[in-house]
């Protein structure tokens, strides 16, 4: 039997340890020691929890579900949904009129728990409407949203229930390309000529979107394109110091399933994007001696290609994890071919 209750003082350390176990890798670095939380127990053993915070905003108090976690051995039992519901009830009792949480784009197990508890996925523009500009900025900078590429914001507004809005792909694609162009302006002094650099960069991103769409057409499912709201500050910083790190934008299915056929569909869309980046990078590499435009294309393409073969956060949202979860042998082949080309482009082979 599952018991859901407030976290006791002597349970902070074991709960924090379990949370960091559930979010292995870089993600666990964003988990700080909680002051308040709710835990789930089975046979008096903590098997999940949610850490909560209250953030003061101009119109009152924002209740933030900081970290929701479930022991990997106990997932699939609805524990996450119960924790989100209990944390939401607690924050409402504390006087919070608006609740929020951030979730990784394809983490359906987590964001479905939020949806079931009355939350809706929102853009920063929608967040500013409901929280005010002060509240939106606090939500963005007090939480890890400013640094977490691939994360999305969920709100639950009790005084003005949110309606699920239909996402139109074309405006999202335009926003994706425009935002990445603006954030790349931070790299102006690091790349010359900048106009050529920016044109190649946007061509690669736009073509990736196109090939992802072609892949989605092969799956006979309904898809839409969506720009993620998290990580813009980190993206701008990495670009400023001379790196290349785009915001996440991808094709997402309208309906998620936990089936092999669905994982194949997800993998195919990501694989089609990867095929474009491999082909364009290889072609540009072979023609690099003919003009600087090809050398620059090969260089940029190799970086974007690298991101697509890393199946762990914060790179998994570029598509590598989708291929890995679909077919590990295909992923290994994809990684091997990519690494070989990346090494050649950089003169290491």
Short mmCIF file of C-alpha atoms in Angstrom, two decimals:
data_model
loop_
_atom_site.label_atom_id
_atom_site.label_comp_id
_atom_site.label_asym_id
_atom_site.label_seq_id
_atom_site.Cartn_x
_atom_site.Cartn_y
_atom_site.Cartn_z
CA UNK A 1 0.00 0.00 0.00
CA UNK A 2 1.26 3.49 -0.92
CA UNK A 3 1.25 6.19 1.76
CA UNK A 4 1.53 9.86 0.78
CA UNK A 5 2.37 12.39 3.53
CA UNK A 6 4.53 15.39 4.42
CA UNK A 7 8.27 14.78 4.62
CA UNK A 8 9.67 14.64 8.15
CA UNK A 9 12.91 16.42 9.08
CA UNK A 10 14.84 13.17 9.41
CA UNK A 11 13.69 12.11 5.93
CA UNK A 12 15.32 15.00 4.08
CA UNK A 13 18.64 13.22 3.48
CA UNK A 14 17.21 9.86 2.29
CA UNK A 15 14.69 11.68 0.09
CA UNK A 16 17.42 13.84 -1.44
CA UNK A 17 19.56 10.76 -2.04
CA UNK A 18 16.69 9.01 -3.83
CA UNK A 19 15.94 12.12 -5.90
CA UNK A 20 19.53 12.28 -7.13
CA UNK A 21 19.39 8.58 -7.92
CA UNK A 22 16.23 9.08 -9.98
CA UNK A 23 17.83 11.97 -11.88
CA UNK A 24 21.23 10.56 -12.69
CA UNK A 25 23.89 12.54 -14.55
CA UNK A 26 23.86 16.32 -14.98
CA UNK A 27 20.21 16.63 -13.95
CA UNK A 28 20.98 15.71 -10.34
CA UNK A 29 23.20 18.82 -10.06
CA UNK A 30 20.07 20.98 -10.15
CA UNK A 31 18.55 19.25 -7.12
CA UNK A 32 19.22 21.23 -3.95
CA UNK A 33 18.51 20.31 -0.33
CA UNK A 34 14.78 20.81 0.26
CA UNK A 35 13.07 22.56 3.14
CA UNK A 36 9.59 21.21 2.45
CA UNK A 37 8.38 18.15 0.65
CA UNK A 38 5.91 15.32 0.37
CA UNK A 39 6.99 11.69 0.26
CA UNK A 40 5.51 8.41 -0.91
CA UNK A 41 6.20 5.30 1.16
CA UNK A 42 5.73 1.58 0.71
CA UNK A 43 6.31 -0.52 3.83
CA UNK A 44 7.75 2.59 5.55
CA UNK A 45 10.40 2.97 2.84
CA UNK A 46 10.55 6.19 0.81
CA UNK A 47 9.91 5.34 -2.85
CA UNK A 48 9.24 8.83 -4.19
CA UNK A 49 8.69 12.43 -3.31
CA UNK A 50 8.21 15.99 -4.43
CA UNK A 51 10.09 19.02 -3.10
CA UNK A 52 8.09 22.25 -3.04
CA UNK A 53 8.85 25.96 -2.73
CA UNK A 54 6.83 29.15 -2.41
CA UNK A 55 8.05 32.09 -4.49
CA UNK A 56 6.79 35.60 -3.67
CA UNK A 57 5.42 37.42 -6.70
CA UNK A 58 3.61 40.71 -7.14
CA UNK A 59 0.15 39.19 -7.01
CA UNK A 60 0.76 36.85 -4.08
CA UNK A 61 2.62 33.56 -3.86
CA UNK A 62 3.65 31.10 -6.57
CA UNK A 63 3.75 27.45 -5.53
CA UNK A 64 6.58 25.64 -7.31
CA UNK A 65 6.95 21.85 -7.53
CA UNK A 66 10.72 21.83 -7.54
CA UNK A 67 11.52 18.14 -8.04
CA UNK A 68 9.17 15.20 -8.54
CA UNK A 69 10.86 11.80 -8.32
CA UNK A 70 10.00 8.12 -8.05
CA UNK A 71 12.33 5.22 -7.39
CA UNK A 72 12.97 3.59 -10.81
CA UNK A 73 11.95 0.23 -9.32
CA UNK A 74 8.50 1.60 -8.43
CA UNK A 75 7.64 3.57 -11.53
CA UNK A 76 4.44 2.83 -13.43
CA UNK A 77 2.26 2.57 -10.32
CA UNK A 78 0.81 6.09 -10.45
CA UNK A 79 2.99 7.33 -7.59
CA UNK A 80 4.10 10.42 -9.49
CA UNK A 81 0.51 11.44 -10.17
CA UNK A 82 -0.41 11.05 -6.50
CA UNK A 83 2.60 13.12 -5.44
CA UNK A 84 1.82 15.97 -7.84
CA UNK A 85 -1.81 16.01 -6.69
CA UNK A 86 -0.83 16.00 -3.01
CA UNK A 87 1.79 18.74 -3.48
CA UNK A 88 -0.71 20.86 -5.39
CA UNK A 89 -3.30 20.51 -2.63
CA UNK A 90 -0.69 21.44 -0.01
CA UNK A 91 0.43 24.59 -1.87
CA UNK A 92 -3.15 25.68 -2.42
CA UNK A 93 -3.78 25.31 1.32
CA UNK A 94 -0.78 27.59 1.89
CA UNK A 95 -2.52 30.31 -0.11
CA UNK A 96 -0.83 29.88 -3.50
CA UNK A 97 -3.18 30.76 -6.34
CA UNK A 98 -0.77 29.76 -9.10
CA UNK A 99 1.23 26.52 -9.21
CA UNK A 100 4.10 25.64 -11.53
CA UNK A 101 6.56 22.95 -12.48
CA UNK A 102 9.12 22.31 -15.21
CA UNK A 103 9.45 19.02 -17.07
CA UNK A 104 11.68 17.66 -19.85
CA UNK A 105 10.02 17.61 -23.26
CA UNK A 106 9.64 13.85 -23.86
CA UNK A 107 9.31 12.85 -20.19
CA UNK A 108 5.69 11.78 -20.59
CA UNK A 109 5.70 9.97 -17.24
CA UNK A 110 6.28 13.28 -15.45
CA UNK A 111 4.30 15.73 -17.53
CA UNK A 112 1.27 13.44 -17.68
CA UNK A 113 1.15 13.62 -13.89
CA UNK A 114 0.98 17.41 -14.16
CA UNK A 115 -1.71 17.30 -16.84
CA UNK A 116 -3.81 14.94 -14.74
CA UNK A 117 -3.63 17.44 -11.86
CA UNK A 118 -4.91 20.39 -13.89
CA UNK A 119 -1.65 21.85 -15.17
CA UNK A 120 -1.12 23.02 -18.74
CA UNK A 121 2.04 23.48 -20.77
CA UNK A 122 2.56 27.22 -21.36
CA UNK A 123 4.94 29.55 -23.15
CA UNK A 124 6.81 32.32 -21.34
CA UNK A 125 4.40 34.80 -22.92
CA UNK A 126 1.45 32.95 -21.38
CA UNK A 127 3.32 32.75 -18.06
CA UNK A 128 3.80 36.54 -18.08
CA UNK A 129 0.07 36.96 -18.68
CA UNK A 130 -0.87 34.88 -15.63
CA UNK A 131 2.05 35.70 -13.31
CA UNK A 132 2.85 39.23 -14.42
CA UNK A 133 6.27 40.13 -15.80
CA UNK A 134 7.74 40.08 -12.28
CA UNK A 135 6.35 36.61 -11.61
CA UNK A 136 7.45 35.24 -14.96
CA UNK A 137 11.01 36.50 -14.46
CA UNK A 138 11.14 35.02 -10.96
CA UNK A 139 9.81 31.71 -12.29
CA UNK A 140 12.48 31.80 -14.98
CA UNK A 141 15.50 32.78 -12.89
CA UNK A 142 14.72 31.45 -9.38
CA UNK A 143 14.10 27.99 -10.83
CA UNK A 144 16.53 26.16 -13.20
CA UNK A 145 14.37 27.03 -16.24
CA UNK A 146 16.83 29.65 -17.47
CA UNK A 147 19.59 27.04 -17.79
CA UNK A 148 17.73 23.83 -18.65
CA UNK A 149 17.59 23.42 -22.42
CA UNK A 150 14.75 21.10 -23.44
CA UNK A 151 12.62 21.86 -20.38
CA UNK A 152 9.08 23.20 -20.53
CA UNK A 153 6.93 25.17 -18.11
CA UNK A 154 3.59 23.96 -16.71
CA UNK A 155 1.13 26.17 -14.85
CA UNK A 156 -2.01 25.57 -12.82
CA UNK A 157 -3.96 28.79 -12.27
CA UNK A 158 -6.91 28.33 -9.93
CA UNK A 159 -8.37 31.82 -10.41
CA UNK A 160 -8.34 31.55 -14.21
CA UNK A 161 -8.33 27.94 -15.42
CA UNK A 162 -6.09 27.40 -18.42
CA UNK A 163 -7.53 25.98 -21.60
CA UNK A 164 -5.39 23.67 -23.69
CA UNK A 165 -4.41 25.67 -26.75
CA UNK A 166 -3.80 24.15 -30.13
CA UNK A 167 -0.18 24.47 -31.18
CA UNK A 168 0.35 25.57 -34.77
CA UNK A 169 3.64 24.35 -36.19
CA UNK A 170 4.51 27.22 -38.54
CA UNK A 171 4.56 29.98 -35.88
CA UNK A 172 6.57 27.66 -33.62
CA UNK A 173 9.10 26.98 -36.39
CA UNK A 174 9.45 30.71 -37.07
CA UNK A 175 9.91 31.35 -33.34
CA UNK A 176 12.49 28.54 -33.13
CA UNK A 177 14.59 29.92 -36.00
CA UNK A 178 14.18 33.54 -34.89
CA UNK A 179 15.15 32.88 -31.27
CA UNK A 180 18.20 30.87 -32.29
CA UNK A 181 19.22 33.69 -34.65
CA UNK A 182 18.91 36.27 -31.87
CA UNK A 183 20.82 34.12 -29.38
CA UNK A 184 23.55 33.55 -31.95
CA UNK A 185 24.09 37.33 -32.15
CA UNK A 186 26.05 36.88 -28.93
CA UNK A 187 28.71 35.11 -31.03
CA UNK A 188 29.10 38.01 -33.49
CA UNK A 189 32.68 38.82 -32.53
CA UNK A 190 33.74 35.18 -32.57
CA UNK A 191 32.91 34.37 -36.18
CA UNK A 192 33.68 36.32 -39.33
CA UNK A 193 32.02 36.93 -41.68
CA UNK A 194 29.04 36.76 -39.36
CA UNK A 195 26.35 37.05 -42.04
CA UNK A 196 27.63 33.91 -43.76
CA UNK A 197 27.93 32.10 -40.44
CA UNK A 198 24.36 32.98 -39.48
CA UNK A 199 22.94 31.99 -42.87
CA UNK A 200 24.60 28.57 -42.75
CA UNK A 201 23.50 28.06 -39.15
CA UNK A 202 19.85 28.86 -39.91
CA UNK A 203 19.99 26.74 -43.08
CA UNK A 204 21.13 23.75 -41.03
CA UNK A 205 18.47 24.27 -38.36
CA UNK A 206 15.68 24.82 -40.91
CA UNK A 207 16.73 21.79 -42.92
CA UNK A 208 16.75 19.69 -39.76
CA UNK A 209 13.16 20.78 -39.14
CA UNK A 210 12.23 19.85 -42.72
CA UNK A 211 13.78 16.39 -42.54
CA UNK A 212 12.19 15.79 -39.14
CA UNK A 213 8.84 16.59 -40.75
CA UNK A 214 9.58 14.17 -43.60
CA UNK A 215 10.33 11.52 -41.00
CA UNK A 216 7.08 12.23 -39.20
CA UNK A 217 5.19 11.78 -42.48
CA UNK A 218 6.56 8.23 -42.70
CA UNK A 219 4.99 7.26 -39.38
CA UNK A 220 1.32 7.87 -40.28
CA UNK A 221 0.80 9.72 -37.00
CA UNK A 222 -0.16 13.29 -36.16
CA UNK A 223 2.75 15.53 -35.20
CA UNK A 224 3.35 19.20 -34.50
CA UNK A 225 6.48 21.31 -34.05
CA UNK A 226 7.15 22.98 -30.71
CA UNK A 227 9.84 25.29 -29.37
CA UNK A 228 10.88 24.54 -25.79
CA UNK A 229 10.99 27.46 -23.39
CA UNK A 230 13.92 26.49 -21.17
CA UNK A 231 17.63 27.24 -21.38
CA UNK A 232 17.86 30.52 -23.33
CA UNK A 233 20.33 32.13 -20.90
CA UNK A 234 22.65 29.13 -21.00
CA UNK A 235 22.41 28.96 -24.80
CA UNK A 236 23.30 32.66 -25.10
CA UNK A 237 26.27 32.22 -22.74
CA UNK A 238 27.69 29.20 -24.58
CA UNK A 239 27.33 31.01 -27.90
CA UNK A 240 29.00 34.10 -26.40
CA UNK A 241 32.11 32.19 -25.38
CA UNK A 242 32.44 30.78 -28.90
CA UNK A 243 30.38 27.60 -28.70
CA UNK A 244 27.45 26.47 -30.76
CA UNK A 245 24.40 25.42 -28.80
CA UNK A 246 20.89 25.86 -30.24
CA UNK A 247 17.62 26.04 -28.38
CA UNK A 248 15.55 22.88 -28.56
CA UNK A 249 12.74 22.68 -31.07
CA UNK A 250 11.38 19.40 -32.32
CA UNK A 251 8.46 17.48 -33.78
CA UNK A 252 6.23 15.99 -31.10
CA UNK A 253 3.41 13.47 -31.49
CA UNK A 254 -0.05 14.58 -30.51
CA UNK A 255 -0.56 11.28 -28.68
CA UNK A 256 2.08 9.41 -26.70
CA UNK A 257 2.04 5.63 -26.28
CA UNK A 258 4.18 3.15 -24.41
CA UNK A 259 4.50 0.74 -27.33
CA UNK A 260 7.33 -0.50 -29.59
CA UNK A 261 5.52 0.95 -32.63
CA UNK A 262 5.46 4.38 -31.00
CA UNK A 263 9.14 4.24 -30.06
CA UNK A 264 9.89 3.32 -33.66
CA UNK A 265 7.93 6.33 -34.89
CA UNK A 266 9.85 8.62 -32.53
CA UNK A 267 13.14 7.08 -33.60
CA UNK A 268 12.40 7.47 -37.30
CA UNK A 269 11.77 11.21 -37.03
CA UNK A 270 15.07 11.70 -35.19
CA UNK A 271 16.90 9.38 -37.59
CA UNK A 272 15.74 11.39 -40.61
CA UNK A 273 17.14 14.56 -39.05
CA UNK A 274 20.41 12.78 -38.36
CA UNK A 275 20.61 11.53 -41.96
CA UNK A 276 20.44 15.11 -43.21
CA UNK A 277 23.18 16.31 -40.86
CA UNK A 278 25.41 13.38 -41.78
CA UNK A 279 24.90 13.91 -45.52
CA UNK A 280 25.37 17.69 -45.53
CA UNK A 281 28.41 17.51 -43.26
CA UNK A 282 30.00 14.80 -45.42
CA UNK A 283 29.29 16.69 -48.64
CA UNK A 284 30.66 19.95 -47.23
CA UNK A 285 33.75 18.15 -45.93
CA UNK A 286 34.48 16.66 -49.35
CA UNK A 287 34.20 20.13 -50.91
CA UNK A 288 35.96 22.04 -48.11
CA UNK A 289 39.00 22.86 -50.26
CA UNK A 290 36.89 24.56 -52.92
CA UNK A 291 35.39 27.40 -50.87
CA UNK A 292 35.26 28.67 -47.29
CA UNK A 293 31.49 28.24 -47.21
CA UNK A 294 31.88 24.45 -47.40
CA UNK A 295 34.54 24.38 -44.70
CA UNK A 296 32.30 26.43 -42.38
CA UNK A 297 29.29 24.23 -43.18
CA UNK A 298 31.27 21.09 -42.35
CA UNK A 299 32.43 22.61 -39.07
CA UNK A 300 28.94 23.68 -37.95
CA UNK A 301 27.38 20.46 -39.20
CA UNK A 302 29.82 18.33 -37.24
CA UNK A 303 28.83 20.06 -33.96
CA UNK A 304 25.11 19.60 -34.60
CA UNK A 305 25.81 16.02 -35.63
CA UNK A 306 27.62 15.40 -32.35
CA UNK A 307 24.63 16.56 -30.31
CA UNK A 308 22.44 13.98 -32.04
CA UNK A 309 24.48 11.01 -30.84
CA UNK A 310 24.48 11.91 -27.15
CA UNK A 311 21.49 10.19 -25.56
CA UNK A 312 21.75 11.77 -22.10
CA UNK A 313 20.65 15.13 -20.73
CA UNK A 314 21.11 17.94 -21.74
CA UNK A 315 21.62 16.66 -25.29
CA UNK A 316 18.98 13.91 -25.42
CA UNK A 317 16.29 16.30 -26.68
CA UNK A 318 18.22 16.74 -29.93
CA UNK A 319 16.96 13.28 -30.89
CA UNK A 320 19.63 10.77 -29.90
CA UNK A 321 17.62 9.29 -27.04
CA UNK A 322 14.65 8.70 -29.33
CA UNK A 323 16.80 6.55 -31.61
CA UNK A 324 18.44 4.80 -28.64
CA UNK A 325 15.08 3.88 -27.12
CA UNK A 326 13.83 2.60 -30.46
CA UNK A 327 16.78 0.50 -31.66
CA UNK A 328 20.13 0.37 -29.86
CA UNK A 329 21.93 -1.22 -32.83
CA UNK A 330 20.79 1.58 -35.13
CA UNK A 331 21.93 4.10 -32.52
CA UNK A 332 25.38 2.50 -32.29
CA UNK A 333 25.74 2.54 -36.08
CA UNK A 334 24.61 6.17 -36.14
CA UNK A 335 27.10 7.08 -33.41
CA UNK A 336 29.98 5.26 -35.11
CA UNK A 337 29.45 6.92 -38.49
CA UNK A 338 29.00 10.31 -36.86
CA UNK A 339 32.15 10.07 -34.75
CA UNK A 340 34.18 8.99 -37.74
CA UNK A 341 33.02 11.98 -39.77
CA UNK A 342 33.44 14.39 -36.86
CA UNK A 343 37.03 13.25 -36.39
CA UNK A 344 37.75 13.70 -40.10
CA UNK A 345 36.23 17.19 -40.17
CA UNK A 346 38.40 18.20 -37.23
CA UNK A 347 41.53 16.71 -38.78
CA UNK A 348 41.91 13.95 -36.23
CA UNK A 349 41.74 11.10 -38.76
#
